[in-house]
Each structure stands twice: as structure tokens, then as C-alpha cells.
Short mmCIF file of C-alpha atoms and ligand atoms in Angstrom, two decimals:
data_model
loop_
_atom_site.label_atom_id
_atom_site.label_comp_id
_atom_site.label_asym_id
_atom_site.label_seq_id
_atom_site.Cartn_x
_atom_site.Cartn_y
_atom_site.Cartn_z
CA MET L 987 153.93 84.95 144.03
CA THR L 988 150.23 85.65 144.37
CA SER L 989 150.73 89.32 145.15
CA ALA L 990 150.12 90.15 141.47
CA ILE L 991 146.36 89.91 142.02
CA ASP L 992 145.23 92.50 144.53
CA LEU L 993 142.39 94.94 144.98
CA ASP L 994 144.06 97.39 142.57
CA SER L 995 144.18 94.89 139.72
CA ILE L 996 140.50 94.12 140.31
CA HIS L 997 139.59 97.83 140.22
CA GLU L 998 141.57 98.16 136.99
CA ALA L 999 139.79 95.14 135.54
CA ARG L 1000 136.45 96.69 136.39
CA GLU L 1001 137.24 99.88 134.51
CA ARG L 1002 138.64 97.93 131.57
CA ILE L 1003 135.62 95.64 131.12
CA ALA L 1004 132.89 98.10 132.17
CA THR L 1005 131.48 98.74 128.70
CA HIS L 1006 131.67 95.05 127.72
CA ILE L 1007 129.88 93.32 130.58
CA ARG L 1008 126.72 93.76 132.59
CA ALA L 1009 126.89 94.89 136.20
CA THR L 1010 124.37 92.23 137.17
CA PRO L 1011 121.50 92.79 139.63
CA LEU L 1012 121.75 91.67 143.24
CA VAL L 1013 118.25 90.83 144.44
CA THR L 1014 116.92 89.82 147.85
CA SER L 1015 115.36 86.38 148.02
CA LEU L 1016 112.36 86.49 150.34
CA THR L 1017 112.04 82.73 150.71
CA LEU L 1018 115.76 82.12 151.33
CA SER L 1019 115.88 85.06 153.77
CA GLN L 1020 113.01 83.48 155.66
CA ILE L 1021 114.64 80.04 155.67
CA CYS L 1022 118.01 81.42 156.85
CA GLY L 1023 116.73 84.04 159.28
CA THR L 1024 118.89 86.72 157.66
CA ALA L 1025 118.83 88.73 154.43
CA VAL L 1026 119.95 86.53 151.50
CA GLY L 1027 120.94 88.29 148.28
CA LEU L 1028 121.33 86.60 144.91
CA LYS L 1029 123.96 88.00 142.54
CA LEU L 1030 122.45 87.11 139.17
CA GLU L 1031 125.52 86.33 137.06
CA HIS L 1032 123.54 83.91 134.90
CA ARG L 1033 122.11 87.09 133.34
CA GLN L 1034 125.58 87.93 131.97
CA ALA L 1035 125.62 88.09 128.14
CA THR L 1036 126.88 84.53 127.57
CA GLY L 1037 124.95 83.12 130.50
CA SER L 1038 127.79 83.01 133.03
CA PHE L 1039 130.31 85.16 134.92
CA LYS L 1040 133.15 83.74 132.81
CA LEU L 1041 132.67 86.65 130.40
CA ARG L 1042 134.28 88.98 132.98
CA GLY L 1043 137.58 87.10 133.17
CA ALA L 1044 137.78 86.32 129.45
CA THR L 1045 137.06 89.97 128.56
CA ASN L 1046 139.67 91.27 131.00
CA ALA L 1047 142.23 88.90 129.45
CA VAL L 1048 141.56 89.66 125.76
CA LEU L 1049 141.47 93.43 126.35
CA GLN L 1050 145.09 93.25 127.52
CA LEU L 1051 146.44 91.57 124.41
CA SER L 1052 148.67 93.53 122.08
CA GLU L 1053 147.46 94.51 118.60
CA THR L 1054 149.57 91.70 117.10
CA GLN L 1055 148.23 89.13 119.53
CA ARG L 1056 144.65 90.16 118.80
CA GLU L 1057 145.30 89.75 115.09
CA ARG L 1058 146.68 86.26 115.63
CA GLY L 1059 143.68 85.25 117.72
CA VAL L 1060 142.99 83.43 120.98
CA VAL L 1061 142.52 79.75 121.68
CA ALA L 1062 141.15 77.43 124.38
CA VAL L 1063 139.81 73.94 124.95
CA SER L 1064 136.29 74.24 126.34
CA THR L 1065 132.85 73.06 125.38
CA GLY L 1066 131.22 75.03 128.12
CA ASN L 1067 130.96 78.47 129.67
CA HIS L 1068 134.60 79.47 129.15
CA GLY L 1069 134.41 78.63 125.45
CA ARG L 1070 131.28 80.72 125.04
CA ALA L 1071 132.77 83.60 127.00
CA LEU L 1072 136.03 83.60 125.06
CA ALA L 1073 134.22 83.42 121.71
CA TYR L 1074 132.09 86.43 122.64
CA ALA L 1075 134.93 88.43 124.22
CA ALA L 1076 137.25 87.88 121.25
CA ARG L 1077 134.67 89.02 118.74
CA ALA L 1078 133.89 92.10 120.84
CA VAL L 1079 137.50 93.32 120.57
CA GLY L 1080 137.88 92.45 116.89
CA SER L 1081 139.87 89.28 117.49
CA GLN L 1082 138.98 85.69 116.65
CA ALA L 1083 138.70 82.75 119.03
CA THR L 1084 139.43 79.17 118.04
CA ILE L 1085 137.88 76.63 120.39
CA CYS L 1086 139.26 73.09 120.16
CA MET L 1087 137.01 70.14 121.00
CA SER L 1088 137.08 66.39 120.61
CA SER L 1089 134.76 64.67 118.14
CA LEU L 1090 132.74 63.35 121.11
CA VAL L 1091 131.26 66.79 121.80
CA PRO L 1092 127.54 66.99 120.94
CA GLU L 1093 126.59 68.92 117.81
CA ASN L 1094 124.52 71.55 119.69
CA LYS L 1095 127.57 72.64 121.73
CA VAL L 1096 129.53 73.10 118.50
CA THR L 1097 126.78 75.23 116.94
CA GLU L 1098 126.40 77.38 120.05
CA ILE L 1099 130.08 78.30 120.09
CA GLN L 1100 130.09 78.96 116.33
CA ARG L 1101 127.07 81.21 116.72
CA LEU L 1102 129.05 83.33 119.16
CA GLY L 1103 131.60 83.93 116.42
CA ALA L 1104 134.35 81.42 117.21
CA GLU L 1105 135.95 78.90 114.91
CA VAL L 1106 135.49 75.37 116.23
CA ARG L 1107 138.21 72.85 115.55
CA ILE L 1108 137.28 69.22 116.09
CA VAL L 1109 140.34 67.10 116.77
CA GLY L 1110 140.64 63.47 117.84
CA ASN L 1111 138.55 61.53 120.32
CA SER L 1112 139.64 63.00 123.64
CA GLN L 1113 140.16 66.21 125.51
CA ASP L 1114 143.92 65.45 125.46
CA GLU L 1115 144.03 65.36 121.67
CA ALA L 1116 142.13 68.66 121.56
CA GLN L 1117 144.70 70.04 124.01
CA GLU L 1118 147.53 68.98 121.69
CA GLU L 1119 145.93 70.96 118.89
CA VAL L 1120 145.94 74.03 121.17
CA GLY L 1121 149.69 73.48 121.62
CA ARG L 1122 150.16 73.55 117.84
CA LEU L 1123 148.08 76.72 117.46
CA VAL L 1124 150.07 78.44 120.23
CA ALA L 1125 153.30 77.43 118.46
CA ASP L 1126 151.87 79.19 115.38
CA GLY L 1127 151.42 82.40 117.39
CA MET L 1128 147.92 82.24 118.85
CA VAL L 1129 147.41 83.16 122.51
CA ILE L 1130 145.92 80.73 124.99
CA VAL L 1131 143.35 82.13 127.45
CA PRO L 1132 142.92 79.59 130.26
CA PRO L 1133 139.58 79.20 132.07
CA PHE L 1134 140.83 80.03 135.59
CA ASP L 1135 144.57 79.85 136.28
CA HIS L 1136 145.57 83.28 134.95
CA PRO L 1137 145.92 86.61 136.81
CA ASP L 1138 143.82 88.58 134.28
CA VAL L 1139 141.05 85.99 134.38
CA ILE L 1140 141.04 85.95 138.20
CA ALA L 1141 141.00 89.77 138.41
CA GLY L 1142 138.07 89.86 135.95
CA GLN L 1143 136.03 87.43 138.07
CA GLY L 1144 136.97 89.50 141.14
CA THR L 1145 134.91 92.43 139.84
CA ILE L 1146 131.84 90.53 141.11
CA GLY L 1147 133.28 90.94 144.62
CA LEU L 1148 133.44 94.74 144.24
CA GLU L 1149 129.81 94.85 143.14
CA ILE L 1150 128.73 92.63 146.06
CA VAL L 1151 130.39 94.80 148.72
CA GLU L 1152 128.95 97.96 147.16
CA SER L 1153 125.42 96.51 147.22
CA VAL L 1154 125.70 94.83 150.63
CA PRO L 1155 128.40 96.66 152.63
CA ASP L 1156 127.72 94.61 155.78
CA VAL L 1157 127.84 91.23 154.01
CA ASP L 1158 128.82 88.40 156.37
CA ILE L 1159 129.00 85.30 154.14
CA VAL L 1160 129.58 84.97 150.38
CA LEU L 1161 128.91 81.64 148.63
CA VAL L 1162 130.33 80.73 145.21
CA GLY L 1163 130.60 77.58 143.10
CA LEU L 1164 134.14 76.20 143.17
CA SER L 1165 135.91 74.34 140.37
CA GLY L 1166 139.30 75.58 139.18
CA GLY L 1167 138.98 78.43 141.65
CA GLY L 1168 139.21 81.50 139.40
CA LEU L 1169 135.85 82.78 140.57
CA ALA L 1170 136.64 82.04 144.23
CA ALA L 1171 140.15 83.53 144.12
CA GLY L 1172 138.98 86.75 142.47
CA VAL L 1173 135.84 87.35 144.51
CA ALA L 1174 137.56 86.41 147.79
CA THR L 1175 140.43 88.82 147.09
CA ALA L 1176 138.00 91.71 146.65
CA LEU L 1177 135.84 90.65 149.60
CA LYS L 1178 138.65 90.09 152.11
CA SER L 1179 140.38 93.36 151.14
CA LEU L 1180 137.23 95.44 151.55
CA ARG L 1181 135.62 93.54 154.39
CA PRO L 1182 138.11 91.35 156.26
CA SER L 1183 135.52 90.07 158.75
CA ALA L 1184 133.37 88.50 156.01
CA ARG L 1185 133.49 84.75 155.48
CA PHE L 1186 133.98 83.17 152.09
CA ILE L 1187 132.79 79.66 151.25
CA GLY L 1188 133.32 77.61 148.08
CA ILE L 1189 130.83 74.95 147.08
CA SER L 1190 131.45 71.87 144.95
CA MET L 1191 129.68 68.58 144.25
CA THR L 1192 130.53 65.35 146.04
CA ARG L 1193 131.16 63.79 142.62
CA GLY L 1194 134.59 65.14 141.66
CA ALA L 1195 135.55 68.07 143.92
CA ALA L 1196 139.11 68.65 142.64
CA MET L 1197 139.91 71.82 144.61
CA LYS L 1198 138.66 70.34 147.86
CA ALA L 1199 140.77 67.20 147.35
CA SER L 1200 143.78 69.36 146.48
CA LEU L 1201 143.33 71.59 149.53
CA SER L 1202 143.16 68.49 151.75
CA ALA L 1203 146.27 67.03 150.10
CA GLY L 1204 148.16 70.32 150.36
CA LYS L 1205 148.97 70.20 146.64
CA PRO L 1206 147.06 69.93 143.34
CA VAL L 1207 145.81 66.36 142.85
CA LEU L 1208 143.80 64.55 140.20
CA VAL L 1209 140.27 63.35 140.91
CA ALA L 1210 138.06 61.10 138.79
CA GLU L 1211 135.69 63.12 136.63
CA LEU L 1212 132.10 61.92 137.05
CA PRO L 1213 128.84 62.99 135.42
CA THR L 1214 127.08 65.56 137.62
CA LEU L 1215 124.28 68.11 137.47
CA ALA L 1216 126.99 70.69 138.28
CA ASP L 1217 128.91 69.91 135.08
CA ALA L 1218 130.64 73.33 134.94
CA LEU L 1219 132.29 72.47 138.26
CA GLY L 1220 133.90 69.29 136.85
CA GLY L 1221 137.51 68.87 135.75
CA GLY L 1222 140.81 69.30 137.56
CA ILE L 1223 142.65 72.35 138.84
CA GLY L 1224 145.78 71.50 136.81
CA LEU L 1225 148.76 69.74 138.37
CA GLU L 1226 150.87 72.73 137.31
CA ASN L 1227 148.47 75.17 138.99
CA ARG L 1228 150.21 78.47 139.75
CA TRP L 1229 147.65 80.98 140.92
CA THR L 1230 144.26 79.76 142.04
CA PHE L 1231 145.42 76.93 144.34
CA PRO L 1232 147.61 79.08 146.63
CA MET L 1233 144.96 81.81 146.62
CA CYS L 1234 142.21 79.36 147.59
CA GLN L 1235 144.49 77.96 150.31
CA LYS L 1236 144.83 81.43 151.74
CA LEU L 1237 141.37 82.91 151.19
CA LEU L 1238 138.72 80.19 151.52
CA ASP L 1239 137.18 79.77 154.96
CA ASP L 1240 135.53 76.50 154.01
CA VAL L 1241 134.56 74.21 151.14
CA ILE L 1242 131.18 72.50 151.22
CA VAL L 1243 130.22 69.57 149.01
CA LEU L 1244 126.71 68.68 147.85
CA SER L 1245 124.93 65.57 146.63
CA GLU L 1246 123.16 65.47 143.28
CA GLU L 1247 119.76 65.57 145.02
CA GLU L 1248 120.79 68.69 146.94
CA ILE L 1249 121.89 70.37 143.71
CA ALA L 1250 118.61 69.40 142.03
CA ALA L 1251 116.74 71.01 144.93
CA GLY L 1252 118.72 74.21 144.28
CA ILE L 1253 117.76 74.26 140.58
CA ARG L 1254 114.14 73.65 141.53
CA HIS L 1255 114.10 76.39 144.17
CA ALA L 1256 115.65 78.87 141.72
CA TYR L 1257 112.90 78.13 139.23
CA GLU L 1258 109.87 77.81 141.46
CA GLU L 1259 110.60 80.46 144.10
CA GLU L 1260 112.96 82.88 142.38
CA ARG L 1261 111.65 82.38 138.81
CA GLU L 1262 115.17 81.96 137.49
CA ILE L 1263 116.49 79.29 135.10
CA VAL L 1264 119.83 78.29 136.59
CA GLU L 1265 122.27 75.51 135.73
CA GLY L 1266 123.43 73.04 138.41
CA SER L 1267 126.74 74.82 138.98
CA GLY L 1268 124.92 78.12 139.32
CA ALA L 1269 122.49 76.70 141.88
CA VAL L 1270 124.99 75.27 144.39
CA GLY L 1271 124.93 78.32 146.68
CA ILE L 1272 121.16 78.20 146.94
CA ALA L 1273 121.39 74.42 147.36
CA ALA L 1274 123.88 74.75 150.25
CA LEU L 1275 121.51 77.12 152.06
CA LEU L 1276 118.54 74.79 151.52
CA ALA L 1277 120.61 71.84 152.78
CA ARG L 1278 121.57 73.90 155.85
CA LYS L 1279 125.25 73.26 155.34
CA ILE L 1280 126.33 76.88 155.93
CA PRO L 1281 127.56 78.20 159.32
CA LYS L 1282 125.12 80.38 161.23
CA PRO L 1283 125.07 83.86 159.63
CA ARG L 1284 125.82 86.95 161.74
CA GLY L 1285 124.69 89.25 158.92
CA PRO L 1286 123.59 89.21 155.28
CA VAL L 1287 124.47 86.30 153.01
CA VAL L 1288 125.20 86.77 149.29
CA VAL L 1289 125.02 83.87 146.83
CA VAL L 1290 126.68 84.16 143.42
CA VAL L 1291 124.30 82.54 140.94
CA SER L 1292 127.08 81.85 138.47
CA GLY L 1293 125.45 80.44 135.34
CA GLY L 1294 122.27 79.54 133.50
CA ASN L 1295 123.44 77.42 130.58
CA ILE L 1296 121.51 74.26 131.32
CA ASP L 1297 120.13 71.98 128.63
CA MET L 1298 116.39 72.71 128.71
CA ASN L 1299 115.41 69.03 128.51
CA LEU L 1300 117.55 68.38 131.57
CA HIS L 1301 116.03 71.41 133.29
CA ARG L 1302 112.51 70.17 132.61
CA SER L 1303 113.31 66.74 134.01
CA VAL L 1304 114.84 68.23 137.17
CA ILE L 1305 111.81 70.48 137.68
CA ASN L 1306 109.40 67.60 137.12
CA SER L 1307 111.15 65.18 139.47
CA VAL L 1308 110.36 64.92 143.19
CA PRO L 1309 109.63 68.29 144.82
CA ASN L 1310 112.20 69.89 147.06
CA PRO L 1311 111.69 68.03 150.35
CA LEU L 1312 112.71 71.12 152.37
CA ARG L 1313 110.07 73.34 150.84
CA TRP L 1314 108.00 75.27 153.36
CA LYS L 1315 109.50 73.32 156.21
CA GLU L 1316 109.95 76.59 158.12
C1 PLP W 1041 133.33 77.88 135.65
C2 PLP W 1041 132.13 77.94 136.49
C3 PLP W 1041 132.19 77.90 137.90
C4 PLP W 1041 133.47 77.70 138.67
O1 PLP W 1041 134.46 78.64 138.35
P1 PLP W 1041 136.00 78.35 138.64
O2 PLP W 1041 136.67 79.64 138.40
O3 PLP W 1041 136.44 77.28 137.68
O4 PLP W 1041 136.10 77.85 140.04
C5 PLP W 1041 131.00 78.03 138.61
N1 PLP W 1041 129.81 78.17 137.99
C6 PLP W 1041 129.71 78.20 136.64
C7 PLP W 1041 128.36 78.36 136.04
C8 PLP W 1041 130.86 78.09 135.83
O5 PLP W 1041 130.75 78.13 134.50
#
């Protein structure tokens, strides 16, 4: 069932998307290396064109559409990083994305997605009503590109894993933010194929860790969605999940959950020590290291810094709140 996504499909994805995405830098963090007692590398995916790694998966998916499908356009429900990525990817291949949202979505999110070239369709007062509109558009011939549970999306995200192993061939532990599991499934497939001894850890927030709850239950389950600093990690994995759940079952060595204060400390560290503006979901790997929740490394650690699309007023208030209590403890 899951054999459709293997190292070959990730290599193919890499060639396909090469001219459309940035091969992002992987930089050594001196402070985190000191804190952890081993080399810690940061894979800077928040420097991707739309501010998150989701551009890789979306681009790999739209590049495989037929001419007719491209003409009809692509569609998704997303106010966040997937919506931005799909808008950008569609325009890059001469297609058109329609992003459906409820009327509760703030105006600035609407404008951002429109600026990236997508049509925004505001429908009803809930995510469910927006989802129904997607159903109608698909019935009219448009193609849905889901945010994580799709082989082409997973293979696209997996290209990060190839770049990590090339930069750090002796990598021991890789840390990624975990929501629907597209990023984890793709990167872990590449990592475990190229370096079977490496360990792979997903990180979520305590407030609404759907994949963790599903892994514990042995099947996809619903969790309450709560406001969190790691908003891009919110939402379910889909009760009809086909791909990412079995792959995460097989490939994840552990899932770690973090409090809001721990995530805030990650955002602060990224800004003050690394000079990077990172959103909560992008900071969870750094946060897990600062909170000392990771097993003892036997070699280099690589953290995927997955996104930077944080509201700047929120960023300012996180930076200005209490300093990271772990700072300079070493
Ligand atoms: C979507 C997203 C994730 C999680 O990716 P999944 O494939 O849903 O697990 C992590 N970080 C950021 C910034 C994201 O946008």
C-alpha cells in the first residue's frame, strides 16, 4: 500500500521540482551545538519562496497534472502554508489555484493568498462549508491537491531528506514538526533508506497533537483543535487517511510534545541566537532541543526549520515576553 513512495519517487520529485524550489541552506548552530554537546544543523526551510517547505510537495503535485487538468485548475481548503504554496506552484506552471475559506478568515490571510495569484472563494461560516465548495469545484473538473495525504506531496517533502543526508552524511537524529505527517513521511523515507541507523523524531504541541493521538490509538482519531503558537501543526490527520498514517507508524522512532512556553522559547532562540524569524511550528525542533526532550545524540542532529509565516505582531509579543529560562544555562 505504502510502497508507492520510495527513494526513487523522491529522487524523481527532486529532479522535477529542481528549477522551481530553493535547495535551502543547512547551517550549523553554534549555541545549540554547545547546548547539545554535538553538532546541530538547521535546515532553513522557512527561506523557501512562500515561507515554508510546503512548496516542495505542492510543486511536485501540480507538475504531474495533465495539460487538461492544469487548464481546469487546482483547489484546496487552506488559509495557511499549504494555500500559499499551492497558489504559488499553480501560477508557476501556468495553472490557477482556487483556495476556499470560510468568512471567518481574517482579511490579511485572504489578501496574502490573492497576492500569490490564487482566486479566493469565501463560502459559509465554517471550514466544513468551505470543504463542500471544494467538492462542487472538483465535480466541475478541478483537481484537489491535499496538504499532506497524497503520494506526490509526500515525495516532494521527502526531497528535504535527500538534501539533509548529502550535507550531513553521518546524521544521527532528524527532528521535524508533525501535523498531518506529509513532511515526516517524506523526510523519514529518504533518511531511513539512505541511513538506516539514523533516528527520526516528530514534534507536535501538547494542545492538539492529532498524529500522536492516532498513533497511540492505532488508527486515525479526532482531537479537539485548540489555539496554539504552532498553528500550522493544528488540525486532524483525516479519518480516511491513506498514506501518512501508516508511514508514520512505520518510520517514526518517537513523537515529542511541547508546551506553549517551550515553543515560545524556540521562537525566541531562533530570533536572538540564530537571527531567524521563525513561526511556532517551524521552531518546535529547536524548542525540543532547548527543553532537553530529545534522546542523547550519538552523532550530528539536524532540525528542519519548517516555516516562517508568523504574524509579526505575535512575533514581537513572543520576543518581548519573558526571556528563555534555559538561556546560557550551560
Ligand atoms: C504543514 C506544516 C508542518 C507539518 O507538516 P505535515 O506534513 O502536515 O505534518 C510543519 N511546519 C510548518 C511550518 C507547516 O506549515
